[in-house]
Coordinates of C-alpha atoms and ligand atoms in Angstrom, one line a residue:
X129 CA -2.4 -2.7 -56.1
X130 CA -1.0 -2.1 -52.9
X131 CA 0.2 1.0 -51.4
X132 CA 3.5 1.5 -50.9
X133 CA 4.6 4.9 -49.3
X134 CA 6.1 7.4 -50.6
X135 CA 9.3 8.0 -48.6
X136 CA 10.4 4.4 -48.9
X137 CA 10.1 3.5 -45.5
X138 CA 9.6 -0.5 -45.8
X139 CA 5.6 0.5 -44.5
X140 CA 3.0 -1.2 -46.4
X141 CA -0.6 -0.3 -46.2
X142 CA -2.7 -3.6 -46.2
X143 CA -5.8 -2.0 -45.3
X144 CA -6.8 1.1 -46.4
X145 CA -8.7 4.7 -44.9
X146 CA -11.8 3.3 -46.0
X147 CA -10.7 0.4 -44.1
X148 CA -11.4 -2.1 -47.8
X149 CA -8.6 -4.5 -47.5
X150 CA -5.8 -3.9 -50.3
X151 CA -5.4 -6.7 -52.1
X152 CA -2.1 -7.5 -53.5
X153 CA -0.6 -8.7 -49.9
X154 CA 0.7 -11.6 -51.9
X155 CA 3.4 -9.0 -53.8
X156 CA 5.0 -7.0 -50.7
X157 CA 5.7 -11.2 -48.8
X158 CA 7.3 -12.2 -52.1
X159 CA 9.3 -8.9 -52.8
X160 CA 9.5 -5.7 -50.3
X161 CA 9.3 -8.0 -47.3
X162 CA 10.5 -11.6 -49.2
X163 CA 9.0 -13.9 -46.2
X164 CA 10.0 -17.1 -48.0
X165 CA 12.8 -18.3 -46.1
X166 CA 10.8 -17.4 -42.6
X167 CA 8.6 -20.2 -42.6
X168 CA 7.4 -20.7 -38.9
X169 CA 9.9 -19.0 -37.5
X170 CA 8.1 -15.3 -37.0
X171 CA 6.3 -13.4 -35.1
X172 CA 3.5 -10.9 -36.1
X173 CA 2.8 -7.5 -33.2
X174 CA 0.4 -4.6 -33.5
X175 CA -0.1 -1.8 -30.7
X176 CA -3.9 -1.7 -29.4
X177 CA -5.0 1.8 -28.0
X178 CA -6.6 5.2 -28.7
X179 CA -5.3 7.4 -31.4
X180 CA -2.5 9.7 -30.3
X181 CA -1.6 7.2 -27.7
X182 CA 2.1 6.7 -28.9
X183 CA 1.0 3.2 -30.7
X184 CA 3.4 4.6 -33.8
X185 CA 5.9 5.8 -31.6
X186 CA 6.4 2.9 -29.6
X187 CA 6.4 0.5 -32.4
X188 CA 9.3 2.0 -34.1
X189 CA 11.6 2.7 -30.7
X190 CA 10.6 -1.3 -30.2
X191 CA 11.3 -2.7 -33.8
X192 CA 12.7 -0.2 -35.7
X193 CA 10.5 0.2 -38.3
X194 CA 9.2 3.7 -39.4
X195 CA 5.9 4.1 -39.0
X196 CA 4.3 7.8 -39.7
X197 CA 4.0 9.8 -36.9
X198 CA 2.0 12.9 -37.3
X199 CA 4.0 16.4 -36.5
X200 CA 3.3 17.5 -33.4
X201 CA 1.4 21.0 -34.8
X202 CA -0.1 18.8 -37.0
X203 CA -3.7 17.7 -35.0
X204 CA -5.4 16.3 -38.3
X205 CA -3.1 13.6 -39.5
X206 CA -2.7 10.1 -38.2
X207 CA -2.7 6.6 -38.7
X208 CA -5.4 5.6 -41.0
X209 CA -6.1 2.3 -42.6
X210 CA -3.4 -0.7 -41.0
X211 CA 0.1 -0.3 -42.0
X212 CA 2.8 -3.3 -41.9
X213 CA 6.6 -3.0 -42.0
X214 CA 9.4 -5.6 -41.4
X215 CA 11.0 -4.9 -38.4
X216 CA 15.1 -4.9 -39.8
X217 CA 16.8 -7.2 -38.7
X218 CA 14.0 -9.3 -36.7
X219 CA 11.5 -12.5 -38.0
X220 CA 8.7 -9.6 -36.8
X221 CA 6.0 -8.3 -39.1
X222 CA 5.1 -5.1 -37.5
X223 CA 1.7 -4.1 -37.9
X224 CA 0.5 0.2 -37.4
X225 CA -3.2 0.7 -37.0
X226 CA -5.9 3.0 -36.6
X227 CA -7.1 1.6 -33.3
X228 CA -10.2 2.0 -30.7
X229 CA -12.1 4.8 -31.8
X230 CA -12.1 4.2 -35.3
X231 CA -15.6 4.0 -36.3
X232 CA -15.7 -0.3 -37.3
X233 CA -13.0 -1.1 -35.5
X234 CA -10.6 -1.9 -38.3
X235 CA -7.9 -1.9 -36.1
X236 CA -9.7 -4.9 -33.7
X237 CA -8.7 -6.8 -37.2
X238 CA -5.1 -6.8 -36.5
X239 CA -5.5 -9.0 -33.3
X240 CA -7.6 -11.3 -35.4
X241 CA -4.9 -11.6 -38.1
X242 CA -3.1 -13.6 -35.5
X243 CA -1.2 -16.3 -36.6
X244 CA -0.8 -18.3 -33.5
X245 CA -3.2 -20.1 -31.5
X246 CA -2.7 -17.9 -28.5
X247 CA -2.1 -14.4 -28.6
X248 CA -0.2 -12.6 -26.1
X249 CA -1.7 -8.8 -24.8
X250 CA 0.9 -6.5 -23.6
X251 CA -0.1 -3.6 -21.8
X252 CA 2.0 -1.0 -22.3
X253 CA 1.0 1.6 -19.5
X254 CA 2.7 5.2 -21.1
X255 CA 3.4 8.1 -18.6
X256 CA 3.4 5.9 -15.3
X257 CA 4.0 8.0 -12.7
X258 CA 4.7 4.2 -10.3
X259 CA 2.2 5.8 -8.0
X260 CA 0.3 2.7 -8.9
X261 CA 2.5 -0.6 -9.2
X262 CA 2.5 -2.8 -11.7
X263 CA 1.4 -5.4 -9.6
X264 CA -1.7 -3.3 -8.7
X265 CA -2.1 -2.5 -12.8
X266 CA -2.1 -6.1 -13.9
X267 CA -4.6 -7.4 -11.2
X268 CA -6.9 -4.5 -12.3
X269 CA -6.6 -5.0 -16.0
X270 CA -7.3 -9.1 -15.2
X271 CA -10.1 -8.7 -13.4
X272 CA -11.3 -5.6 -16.2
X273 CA -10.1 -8.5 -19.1
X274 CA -12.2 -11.3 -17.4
X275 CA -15.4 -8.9 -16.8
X276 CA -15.4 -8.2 -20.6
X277 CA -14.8 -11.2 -21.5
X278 CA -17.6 -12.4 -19.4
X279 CA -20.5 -9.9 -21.1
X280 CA -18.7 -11.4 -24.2
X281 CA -21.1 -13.4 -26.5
X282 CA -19.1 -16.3 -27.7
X283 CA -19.7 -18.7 -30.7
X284 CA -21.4 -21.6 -29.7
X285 CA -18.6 -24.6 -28.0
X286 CA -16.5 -21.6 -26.5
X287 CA -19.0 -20.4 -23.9
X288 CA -16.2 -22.9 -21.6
X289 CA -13.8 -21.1 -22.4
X290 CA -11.9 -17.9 -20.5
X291 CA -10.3 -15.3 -21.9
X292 CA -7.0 -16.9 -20.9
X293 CA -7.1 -19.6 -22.9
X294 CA -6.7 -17.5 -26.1
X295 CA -4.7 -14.4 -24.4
X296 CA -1.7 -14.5 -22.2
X297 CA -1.6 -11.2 -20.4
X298 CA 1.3 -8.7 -19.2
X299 CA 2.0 -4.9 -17.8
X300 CA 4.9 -3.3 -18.5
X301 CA 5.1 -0.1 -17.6
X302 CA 6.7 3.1 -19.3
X303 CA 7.8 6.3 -18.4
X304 CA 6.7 9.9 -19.9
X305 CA 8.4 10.4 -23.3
X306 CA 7.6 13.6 -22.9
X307 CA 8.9 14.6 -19.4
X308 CA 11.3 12.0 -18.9
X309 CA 12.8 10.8 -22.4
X310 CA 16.2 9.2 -21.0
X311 CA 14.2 7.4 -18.8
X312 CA 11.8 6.1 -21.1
X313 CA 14.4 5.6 -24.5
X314 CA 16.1 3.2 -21.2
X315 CA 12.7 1.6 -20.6
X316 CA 11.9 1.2 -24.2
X317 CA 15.3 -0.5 -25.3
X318 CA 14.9 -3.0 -22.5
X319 CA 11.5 -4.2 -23.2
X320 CA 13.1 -4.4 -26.7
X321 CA 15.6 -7.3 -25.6
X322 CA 12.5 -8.5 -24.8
X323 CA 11.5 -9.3 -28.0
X324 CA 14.7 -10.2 -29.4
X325 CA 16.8 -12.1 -27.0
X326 CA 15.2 -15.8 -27.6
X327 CA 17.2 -17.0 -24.7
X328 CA 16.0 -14.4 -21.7
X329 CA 13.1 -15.8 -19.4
X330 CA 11.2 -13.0 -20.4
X331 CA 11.2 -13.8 -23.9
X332 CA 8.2 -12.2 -25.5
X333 CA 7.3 -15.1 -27.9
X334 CA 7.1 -18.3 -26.0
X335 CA 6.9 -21.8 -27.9
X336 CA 3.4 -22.4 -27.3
X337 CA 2.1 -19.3 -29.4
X338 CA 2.4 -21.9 -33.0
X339 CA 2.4 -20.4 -35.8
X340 CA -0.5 -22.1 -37.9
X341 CA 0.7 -20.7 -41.1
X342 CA 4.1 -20.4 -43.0
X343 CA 4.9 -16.6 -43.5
X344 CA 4.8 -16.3 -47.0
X345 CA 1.1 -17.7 -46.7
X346 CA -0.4 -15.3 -44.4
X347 CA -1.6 -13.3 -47.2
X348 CA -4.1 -16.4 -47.6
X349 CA -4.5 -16.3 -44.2
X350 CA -5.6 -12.7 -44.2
X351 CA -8.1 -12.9 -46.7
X352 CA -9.5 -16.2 -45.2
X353 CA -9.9 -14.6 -41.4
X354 CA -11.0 -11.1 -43.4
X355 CA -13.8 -13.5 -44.7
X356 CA -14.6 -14.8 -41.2
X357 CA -14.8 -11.2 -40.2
X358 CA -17.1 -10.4 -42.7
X359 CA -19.1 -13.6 -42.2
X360 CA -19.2 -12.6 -38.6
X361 CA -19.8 -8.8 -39.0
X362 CA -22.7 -8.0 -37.3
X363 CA -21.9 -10.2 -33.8
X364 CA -17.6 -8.9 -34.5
X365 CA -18.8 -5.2 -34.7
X366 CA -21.7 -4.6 -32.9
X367 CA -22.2 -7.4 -29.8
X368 CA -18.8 -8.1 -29.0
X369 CA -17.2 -4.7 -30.0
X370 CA -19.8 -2.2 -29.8
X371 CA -17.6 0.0 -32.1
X372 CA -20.1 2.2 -34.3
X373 CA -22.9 1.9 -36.6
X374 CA -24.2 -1.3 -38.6
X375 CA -22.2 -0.8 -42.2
X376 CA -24.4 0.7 -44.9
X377 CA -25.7 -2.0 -47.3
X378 CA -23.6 -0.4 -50.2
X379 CA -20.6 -0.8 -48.0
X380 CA -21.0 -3.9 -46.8
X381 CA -21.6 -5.1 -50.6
X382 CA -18.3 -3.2 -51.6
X383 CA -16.0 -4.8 -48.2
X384 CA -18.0 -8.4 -49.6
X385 CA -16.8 -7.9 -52.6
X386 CA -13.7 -7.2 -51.6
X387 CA -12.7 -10.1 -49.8
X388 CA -14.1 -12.5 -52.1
X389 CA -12.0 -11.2 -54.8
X390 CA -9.0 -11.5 -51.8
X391 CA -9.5 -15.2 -51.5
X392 CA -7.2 -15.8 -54.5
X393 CA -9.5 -18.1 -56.4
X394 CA -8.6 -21.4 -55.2
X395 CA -5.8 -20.5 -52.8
X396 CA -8.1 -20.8 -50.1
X397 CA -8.4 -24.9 -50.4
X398 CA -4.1 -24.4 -50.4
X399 CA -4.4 -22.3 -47.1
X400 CA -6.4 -25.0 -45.5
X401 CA -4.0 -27.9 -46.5
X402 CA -1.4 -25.3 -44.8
X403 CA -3.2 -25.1 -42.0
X404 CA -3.7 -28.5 -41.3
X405 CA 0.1 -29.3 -42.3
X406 CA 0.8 -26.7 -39.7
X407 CA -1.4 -28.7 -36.7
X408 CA -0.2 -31.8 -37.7
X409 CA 3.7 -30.3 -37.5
X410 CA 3.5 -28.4 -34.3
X411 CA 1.2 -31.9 -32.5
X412 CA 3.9 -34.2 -34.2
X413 CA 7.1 -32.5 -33.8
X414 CA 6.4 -32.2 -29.9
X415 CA 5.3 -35.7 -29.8
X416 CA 8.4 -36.9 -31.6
X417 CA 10.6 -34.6 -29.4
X418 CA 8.7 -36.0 -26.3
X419 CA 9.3 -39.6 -27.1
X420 CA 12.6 -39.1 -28.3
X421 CA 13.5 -37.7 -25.1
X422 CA 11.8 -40.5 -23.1
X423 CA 13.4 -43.0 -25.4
X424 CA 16.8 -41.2 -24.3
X425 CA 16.0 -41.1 -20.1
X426 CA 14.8 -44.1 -19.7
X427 CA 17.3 -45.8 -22.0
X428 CA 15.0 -48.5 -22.9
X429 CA 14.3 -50.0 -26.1
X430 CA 11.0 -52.5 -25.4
X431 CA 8.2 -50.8 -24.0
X432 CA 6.9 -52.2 -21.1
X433 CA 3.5 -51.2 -19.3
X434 CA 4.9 -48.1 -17.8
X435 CA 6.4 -46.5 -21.0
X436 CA 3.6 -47.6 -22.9
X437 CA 1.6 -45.5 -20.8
X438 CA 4.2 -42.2 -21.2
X439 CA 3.9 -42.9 -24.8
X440 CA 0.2 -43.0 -24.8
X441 CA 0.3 -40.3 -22.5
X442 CA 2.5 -37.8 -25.2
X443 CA 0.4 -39.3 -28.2
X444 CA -3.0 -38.0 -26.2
X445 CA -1.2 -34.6 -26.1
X446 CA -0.4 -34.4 -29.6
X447 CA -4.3 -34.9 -30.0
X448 CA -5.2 -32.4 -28.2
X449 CA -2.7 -30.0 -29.5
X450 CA -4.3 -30.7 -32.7
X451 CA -7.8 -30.5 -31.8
X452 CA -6.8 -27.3 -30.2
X453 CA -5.6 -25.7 -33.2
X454 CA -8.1 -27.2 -36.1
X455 CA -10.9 -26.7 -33.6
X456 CA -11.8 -23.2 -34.5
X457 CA -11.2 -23.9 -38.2
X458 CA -13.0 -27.2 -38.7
X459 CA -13.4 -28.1 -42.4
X460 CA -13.9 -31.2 -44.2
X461 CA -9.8 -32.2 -44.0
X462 CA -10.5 -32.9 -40.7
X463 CA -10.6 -36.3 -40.4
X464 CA -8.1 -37.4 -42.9
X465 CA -5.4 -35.0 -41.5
X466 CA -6.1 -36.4 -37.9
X467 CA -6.1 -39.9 -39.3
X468 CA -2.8 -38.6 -40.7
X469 CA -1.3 -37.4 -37.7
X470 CA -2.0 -40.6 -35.8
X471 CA 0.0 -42.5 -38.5
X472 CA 2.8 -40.4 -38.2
X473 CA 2.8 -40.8 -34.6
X474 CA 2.3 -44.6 -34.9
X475 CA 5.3 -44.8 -37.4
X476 CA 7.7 -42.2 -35.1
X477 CA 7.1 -44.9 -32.4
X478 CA 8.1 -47.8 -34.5
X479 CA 11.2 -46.3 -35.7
X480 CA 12.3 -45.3 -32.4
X481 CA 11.4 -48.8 -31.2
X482 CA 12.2 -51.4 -33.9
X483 CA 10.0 -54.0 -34.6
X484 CA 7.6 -53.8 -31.5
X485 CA 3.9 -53.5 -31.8
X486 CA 3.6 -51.4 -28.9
X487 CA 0.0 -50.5 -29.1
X488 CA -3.0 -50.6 -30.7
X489 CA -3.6 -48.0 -32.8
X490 CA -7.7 -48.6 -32.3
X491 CA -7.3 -49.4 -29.1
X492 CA -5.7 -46.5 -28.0
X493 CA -7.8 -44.1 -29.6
X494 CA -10.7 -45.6 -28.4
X495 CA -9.7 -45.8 -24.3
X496 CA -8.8 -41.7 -25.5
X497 CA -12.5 -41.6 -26.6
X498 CA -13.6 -43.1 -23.7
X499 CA -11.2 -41.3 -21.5
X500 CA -12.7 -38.0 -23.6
X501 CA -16.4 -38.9 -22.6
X502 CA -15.0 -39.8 -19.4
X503 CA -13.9 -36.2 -18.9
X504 CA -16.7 -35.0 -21.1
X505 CA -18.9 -36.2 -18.1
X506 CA -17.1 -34.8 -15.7
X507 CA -16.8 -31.4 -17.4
X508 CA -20.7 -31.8 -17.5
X509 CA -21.0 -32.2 -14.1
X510 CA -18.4 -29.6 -13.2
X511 CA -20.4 -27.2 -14.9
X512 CA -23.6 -28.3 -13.7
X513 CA -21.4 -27.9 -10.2
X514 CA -20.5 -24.4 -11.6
X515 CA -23.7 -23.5 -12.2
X516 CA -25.6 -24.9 -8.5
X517 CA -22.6 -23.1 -6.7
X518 CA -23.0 -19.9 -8.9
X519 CA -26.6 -20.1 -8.3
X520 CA -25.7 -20.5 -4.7
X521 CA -23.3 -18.1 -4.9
X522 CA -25.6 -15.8 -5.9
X523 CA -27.7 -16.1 -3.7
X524 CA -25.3 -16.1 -0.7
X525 CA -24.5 -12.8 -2.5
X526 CA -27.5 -11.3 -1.9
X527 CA -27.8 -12.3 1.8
X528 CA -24.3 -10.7 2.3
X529 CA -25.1 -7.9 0.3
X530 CA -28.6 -7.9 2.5
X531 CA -26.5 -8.4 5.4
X532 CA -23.9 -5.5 3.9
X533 CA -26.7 -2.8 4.1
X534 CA -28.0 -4.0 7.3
X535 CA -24.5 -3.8 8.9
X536 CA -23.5 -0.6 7.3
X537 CA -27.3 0.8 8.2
X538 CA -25.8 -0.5 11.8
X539 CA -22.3 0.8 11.2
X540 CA -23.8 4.0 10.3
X541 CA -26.1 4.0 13.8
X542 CA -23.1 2.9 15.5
X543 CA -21.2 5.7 14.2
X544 CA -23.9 7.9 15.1
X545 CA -24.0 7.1 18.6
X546 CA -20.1 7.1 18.8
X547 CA -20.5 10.4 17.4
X548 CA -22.7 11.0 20.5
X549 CA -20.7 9.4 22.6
X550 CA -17.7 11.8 21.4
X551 CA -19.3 14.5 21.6
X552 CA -20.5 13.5 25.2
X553 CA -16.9 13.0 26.0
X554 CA -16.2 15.9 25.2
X555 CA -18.6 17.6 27.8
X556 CA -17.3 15.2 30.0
X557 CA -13.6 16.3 29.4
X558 CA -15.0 19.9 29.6
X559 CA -16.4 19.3 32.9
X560 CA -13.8 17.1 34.4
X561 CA -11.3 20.6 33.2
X562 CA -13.8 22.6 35.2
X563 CA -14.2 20.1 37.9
X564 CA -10.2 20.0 38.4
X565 CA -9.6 24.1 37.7
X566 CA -12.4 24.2 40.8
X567 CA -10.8 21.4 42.2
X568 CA -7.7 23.6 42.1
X569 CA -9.4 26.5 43.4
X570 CA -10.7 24.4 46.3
X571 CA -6.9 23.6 47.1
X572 CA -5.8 27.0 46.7
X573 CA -8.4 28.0 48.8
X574 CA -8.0 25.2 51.6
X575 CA -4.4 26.3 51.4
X576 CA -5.3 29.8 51.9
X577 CA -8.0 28.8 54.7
X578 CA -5.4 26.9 56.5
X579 CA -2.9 29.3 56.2
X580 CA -5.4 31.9 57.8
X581 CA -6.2 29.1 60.6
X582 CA -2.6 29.1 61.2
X583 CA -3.1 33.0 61.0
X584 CA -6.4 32.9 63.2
X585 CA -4.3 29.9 65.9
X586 CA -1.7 32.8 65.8
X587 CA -4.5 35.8 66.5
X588 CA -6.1 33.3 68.7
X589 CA -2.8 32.6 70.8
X590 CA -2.2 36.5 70.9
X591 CA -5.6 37.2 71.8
X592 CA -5.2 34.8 74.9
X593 CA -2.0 36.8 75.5
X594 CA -4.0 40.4 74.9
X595 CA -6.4 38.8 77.3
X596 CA -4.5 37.8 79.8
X597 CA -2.9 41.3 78.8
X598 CA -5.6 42.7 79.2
X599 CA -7.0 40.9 82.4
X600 CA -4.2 42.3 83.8
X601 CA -4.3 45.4 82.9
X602 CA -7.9 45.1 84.2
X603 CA -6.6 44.2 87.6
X604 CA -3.9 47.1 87.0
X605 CA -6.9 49.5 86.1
X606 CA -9.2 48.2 89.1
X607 CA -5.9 48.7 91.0
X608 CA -5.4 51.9 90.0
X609 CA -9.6 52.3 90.5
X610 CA -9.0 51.2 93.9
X611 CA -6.0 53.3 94.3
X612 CA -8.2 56.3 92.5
X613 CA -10.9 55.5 94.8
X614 CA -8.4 56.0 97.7
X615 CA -6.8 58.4 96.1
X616 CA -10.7 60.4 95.2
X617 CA -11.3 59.9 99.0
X618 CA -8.2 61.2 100.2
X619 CA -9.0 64.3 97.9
X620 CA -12.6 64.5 99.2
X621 CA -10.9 64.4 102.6
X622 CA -8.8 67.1 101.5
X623 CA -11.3 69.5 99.9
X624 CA -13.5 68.7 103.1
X625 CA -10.2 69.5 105.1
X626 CA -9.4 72.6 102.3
X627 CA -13.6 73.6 102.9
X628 CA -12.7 73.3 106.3
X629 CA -9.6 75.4 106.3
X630 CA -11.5 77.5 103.9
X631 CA -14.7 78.0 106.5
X632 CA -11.4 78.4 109.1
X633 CA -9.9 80.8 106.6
X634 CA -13.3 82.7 106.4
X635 CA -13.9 82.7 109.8
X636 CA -10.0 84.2 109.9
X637 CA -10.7 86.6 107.2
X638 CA -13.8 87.5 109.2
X639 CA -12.4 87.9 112.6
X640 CA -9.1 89.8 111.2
X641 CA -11.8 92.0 109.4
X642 CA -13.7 92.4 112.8
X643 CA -10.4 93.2 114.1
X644 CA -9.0 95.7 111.5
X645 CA -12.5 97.1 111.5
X646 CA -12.0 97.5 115.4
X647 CA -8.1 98.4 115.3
X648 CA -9.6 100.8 112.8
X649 CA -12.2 101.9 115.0
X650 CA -9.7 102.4 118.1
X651 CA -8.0 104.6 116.1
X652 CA -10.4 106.7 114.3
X653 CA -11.1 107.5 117.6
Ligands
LIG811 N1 3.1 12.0 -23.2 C1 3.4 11.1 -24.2 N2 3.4 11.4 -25.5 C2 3.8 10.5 -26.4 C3 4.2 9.2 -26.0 N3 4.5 8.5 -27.1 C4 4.3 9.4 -28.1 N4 3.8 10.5 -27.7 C5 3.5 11.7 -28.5 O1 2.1 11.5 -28.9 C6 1.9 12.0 -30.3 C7 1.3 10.9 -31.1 O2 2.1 9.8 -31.2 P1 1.8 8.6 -32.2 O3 2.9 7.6 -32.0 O4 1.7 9.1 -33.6 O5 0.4 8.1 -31.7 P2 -0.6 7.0 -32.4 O6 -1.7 7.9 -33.0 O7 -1.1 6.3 -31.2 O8 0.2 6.2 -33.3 C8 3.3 12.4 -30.8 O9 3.4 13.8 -30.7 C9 4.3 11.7 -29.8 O10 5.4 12.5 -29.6 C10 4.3 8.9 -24.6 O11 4.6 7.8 -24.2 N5 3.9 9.9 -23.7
LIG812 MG1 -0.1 6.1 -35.3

C-alpha cells in the first residue's frame, strides 16, 4: 500500500527507509496525482547531493511542493526512502531522496527512473561566495564528470559512448540561504522561470529530452528499470557506484521479490508496446514535421533528385532517433516496430506527395545499411586512430612528463644559481654602497685637500712674502749688525777713550793726591 503522509502534503513515498520499493505507484498516478491527461507532456526532477545539503529545501522554493525538512534542532531526522509530490500547478513530478551517502545508493535510482533519453544534470552550487565563477565551476565539474565517467565500466556497445551523450550538464549558482536569504529567495525564483517559462532560451526542458513513456505509465516504467537495477546490482552498486557493502542474501531475496511482485503481472509486455509506441512517435512525428516543412519551403509537389535526397536525409534521422531510444531496451518488438515506423514514414510521404513513388522503400534502407557499415568502418578506424594516437599520446606523455622533471630538476638548479646570483648581487650592491660612500669620502676629502692646497698656495704666497719679509728684515738686522758692529766699536773706542780718561783720571786723582798730600805737607809745616 503506499504511504501517503500524514500532514497531507501531496508527498508520496515510492520507496521506502529500507529502500524496498512500495508497490502501489499505480494508485497515487490514477488518484492523488491523476497523470492521465499528461501524457508526454511532463517532466520528472530529483536533487542529487549529500544529506543536509538543502536537496528538500530547494525543491520546494523551485516547485512548490512540500517536501519534509527536518527542524533545525532536530539532527536525527531526514529524508529517508524517495519521496514524490506534484509540483502544483506544473506537468513536474518532483522526486525527494535520500541521496549520496545512503548506504546502496537508493537515491542513484531516481536518476535512473528517468523518463527521457537524455537526462539533464544541474548543478546547483549552494553558498557561492562568486570567488570562483561559474565559468571556472562548470569547466571543473566537466572535466570531474568526464574523468568518472571514464573509470566508468559500461555495458558492452557503450564503451563509445561519453558521458554527454546521456547527460547535458549546467552550473547555476546560489547564494547562502542562510547569510543572504533575499538574495538567494531572488536567485531561487529566477532559476524557477527556468523551469516554467517554455518559451525563455534557457528553458530547463528542451525538446530532445523525449519522453519514452506516457505519465500514467511510468509506474510500469519504475518497476521495469527497478528490475534492470536489480538485474544489474552488483556492477550498479558496487563497480560503477562504489556506494556500500554487497546486499545480504536475505535482502537481496526480499528487494527480488519485491520487484517481481512490481512488475504488474503482464503489464510489463504493455510497458514495452508503450515504449516502442513512444520511439516510433517522437522518430515519426519529427520526420513528419521535417517533411512537412520541406514540402512547405520548397513549395514543390514532385520530388526531384535533390528533395529526394532531403527526404531520405529526414527519414535516416527518424532511424536513428529510434535506434537511439530502443537501443538500450532492445526486445523482441524490435523489428516489427521499426518495420512499422518505416511504413509510417513511407505513407507520410505519399500523402504529402500524391501519387509519386518517390523511393524505394528497400532500396533506401539498404544504401542506409550500407551507408551504416560505411560509417561503421570509419568509426572502426577512427577508433583504431583513437587508440594509435592515445597510445602515442601516451607515450608523448611520458617524454613530456620525462622532459617536465628534467626541466623543473633544471628550473630548480636555475633557480638555485639565480638565488646565488641574487644573493651575489646583493654583495655586489653592498659593495658598490661602500665603494660610493668611500667614493664620497674621497670627494669630500679631495675637496678638503684642495681647499687646503688653496690654503697651503695661500701659506705658500705668505710665506714668500714672510720671506722676503723676513730677508729683509735680515738685511735690516745685518744692518742693524753692521750698524751694532759700528756702534760696539764706537763703544770700545769709548771705553778705551773712558779707560783712558779713567787712567787720565787716576793719574789726576793721583797727582791731586800728591798735591793735597804736599799742600798738606806745606802746611803741616
Ligand atoms: N547554508 C545553507 N543551508 C541550507 C541551504 N538550504 C537549506 N539549508 C539548511 O540545511 C538544513 C537541511 O535542509 P534540507 O533541505 O532538509 O536538506 P536535505 O537533507 O539535503 O534535504 C535545513 O536546516 C536548511 O535550513 C543553503 O542553501 N545553504
Ligand atoms: Mg531532504
Amino acid at each position: 500500500m503506499t504511504v501517503y503522509d500524514g500532514e497531507n502534503t501531496g508527498c508520496v513515498q515510492i520507496i521506502d527507509d529500507e529502500h524496498d520499493p512500495i508497490e502501489d505507484i499505480q494508485e497515487c498516478i490514477d488518484q492523488a496525482w491523476d497523470l492521465h491527461d499528461w501524457g508526454t507532456d511532463y517532466n520528472i526532477v530529483t536533487i542529487g547531493g549529500p544529506q543536509g545539503s538543502g536537496q528538500s529545501t530547494l525543491l520546494n522554493a523551485l516547485f512548490g511542493t512540500k517536501f519534509f525538512i527536518p527542524d533545525d534542532n532536530d539532527d536525527e531526522s531526514t529524508t529517508e526512502g524517495v519521496w514524490m509530490s506534484v509540483a502544483p500547478g506544473m506537468n513536474v513530478l518532483a522526486m525527494d531522496a535520500e541521496m549520496v551517502g545512503s548506504s546502496d545508493g537508493v537515491g542513484w535510482k531516481c536518476w535512473l527512473f528517468t523518463t527521457t533519453h537524455k537526462t539533464l544534470l544541474l548543478f546547483a552550487i549552494r553558498d557561492h561566495t562568486g570567488e570562483l565563477s561559474q565559468e571556472h565551476l562548470f569547466s571543473e565539474l566537466m572535466s570531474s564528470i568526464s574523468e568518472a565517467w571514464s573509470n566508468l565500466e559500461k555495458p558492452s556497445g557503450l564503451d563509445m559512448h561519453a558521458a554527454c551523450d546521456f547527460f547535458d550538464c549546467e552550473v547555476v549558482t546560489l547564494p547562502s540561504k542562510l547569510n543572504a536569504p533575499d538574495e538567494f529567495d531572488a536567485a531561487v525564483s529566477k532559476l524557477r522561470t527556468r523551469f516554467v517559462d517554455k518559451h525563455s532560451q534557457d528553458y530547463v526542458f528542451k525538446p530532445h529530452y523525449w519522453k519514452l513513456v506516457n505519465a500514467d505509465k511510468i509506474a510500469v516504467h519504475f518497476a521495469a528499470i527497478l528490475d534492470t537495477i536489480s538485474d544489474h546490482w552488483t556492477m550498479l552498486n558496487h563497480k560503477v557506484l562504489s556506494q556500500g557493502p554487497t546486499p545480504q542474501p536475505a535482502k537481496a531475496k526480499k528487494y527480488s521479490d519485491a520487484r517481481r511482485s512490481c512488475l504488474f503481472q503482464g503489464q510489463y509486455e504493455e510497458h514495452i508496446r508503450g515504449f516502442y509506441d513512444m520511439a516510433t512517435h517522437h522518430a515519426y512525428s519529427a520526420f513528419v514535421q521535417a517533411i512537412g516543412l520541406l514540402r512547405q519551403s520548397t513549395g514543390a509537389r514532385i520530388i526531384d533528385e535533390q528533395l529526394a535526397l532531403l527526404i531520405r536525409r529526414h527519414y535516416r534521422d527518424a532511424m536513428d532517433t529510434f535506434n537511439a531510444i530502443t537501443c538500450q531496451h532492445r526486445h523482441a518488438d524490435y523489428g516489427t516496430n521499426r518495420d512499422g515506423l518505416r511504413e509510417k514514414c513511407y505513407a507520410a510521404v505519399t500523402s504529402l506527395f500524391p501519387g509519386q513513388l518517390p523511393w524505394d522503400m528497400a532500396n533506401v534502407d539498404t544504401q542506409i545499411c550500407i551507408e551504416r557499415a560505411l560509417e561503421q568502418q570509419e568509426s572502426l578506424i577512427q577508433e583504431r586512430v583513437r587508440r594509435d594516437v592515445k597510445h602515442y599520446l601516451t607515450k608523448m606523455e611520458l617524454i613530456i612528463s620525462q622532459q617536465a622533471t628534467e626541466i623543473s630538476t633544471q628550473a630548480a638548479k636555475i633557480s638555485e644559481q639565480a638565488a646565488k646570483i641574487k644573493e651575489q648581487k646583493a654583495g655586489m650592491a653592498a659593495q658598490k654602497k661602500t665603494i660610493d660612500r668611500q667614493h664620497a669620502t674621497i670627494s669630500a676629502l679631495d675637496t678638503e685637500i684642495s681647499n687646503l692646497e688653496k690654503v697651503i698656495d695661500v701659506q705658500d704666497s705668505n710665506l714668500v712674502t714672510q720671506n722676503e719679509m723676513a730677508n729683509g728684515q735680515k738685511d735690516i738686522i745685518k744692518k742693524q749688525k753692521c750698524r751694532i758692529n759700528a756702534l760696539m766699536a764706537q763703544i770700545a773706542e769709548r771705553e778705551a777713550e773712558i779707560a783712558k780718561m779713567g787712567n787720565q783720571v787716576a793719574e789726576l786723582s793721583a797727582a791731586m793726591a800728591f798735591i793735597i798730600k804736599a799742600q798738606q805737607m806745606e802746611q803741616s809745616e
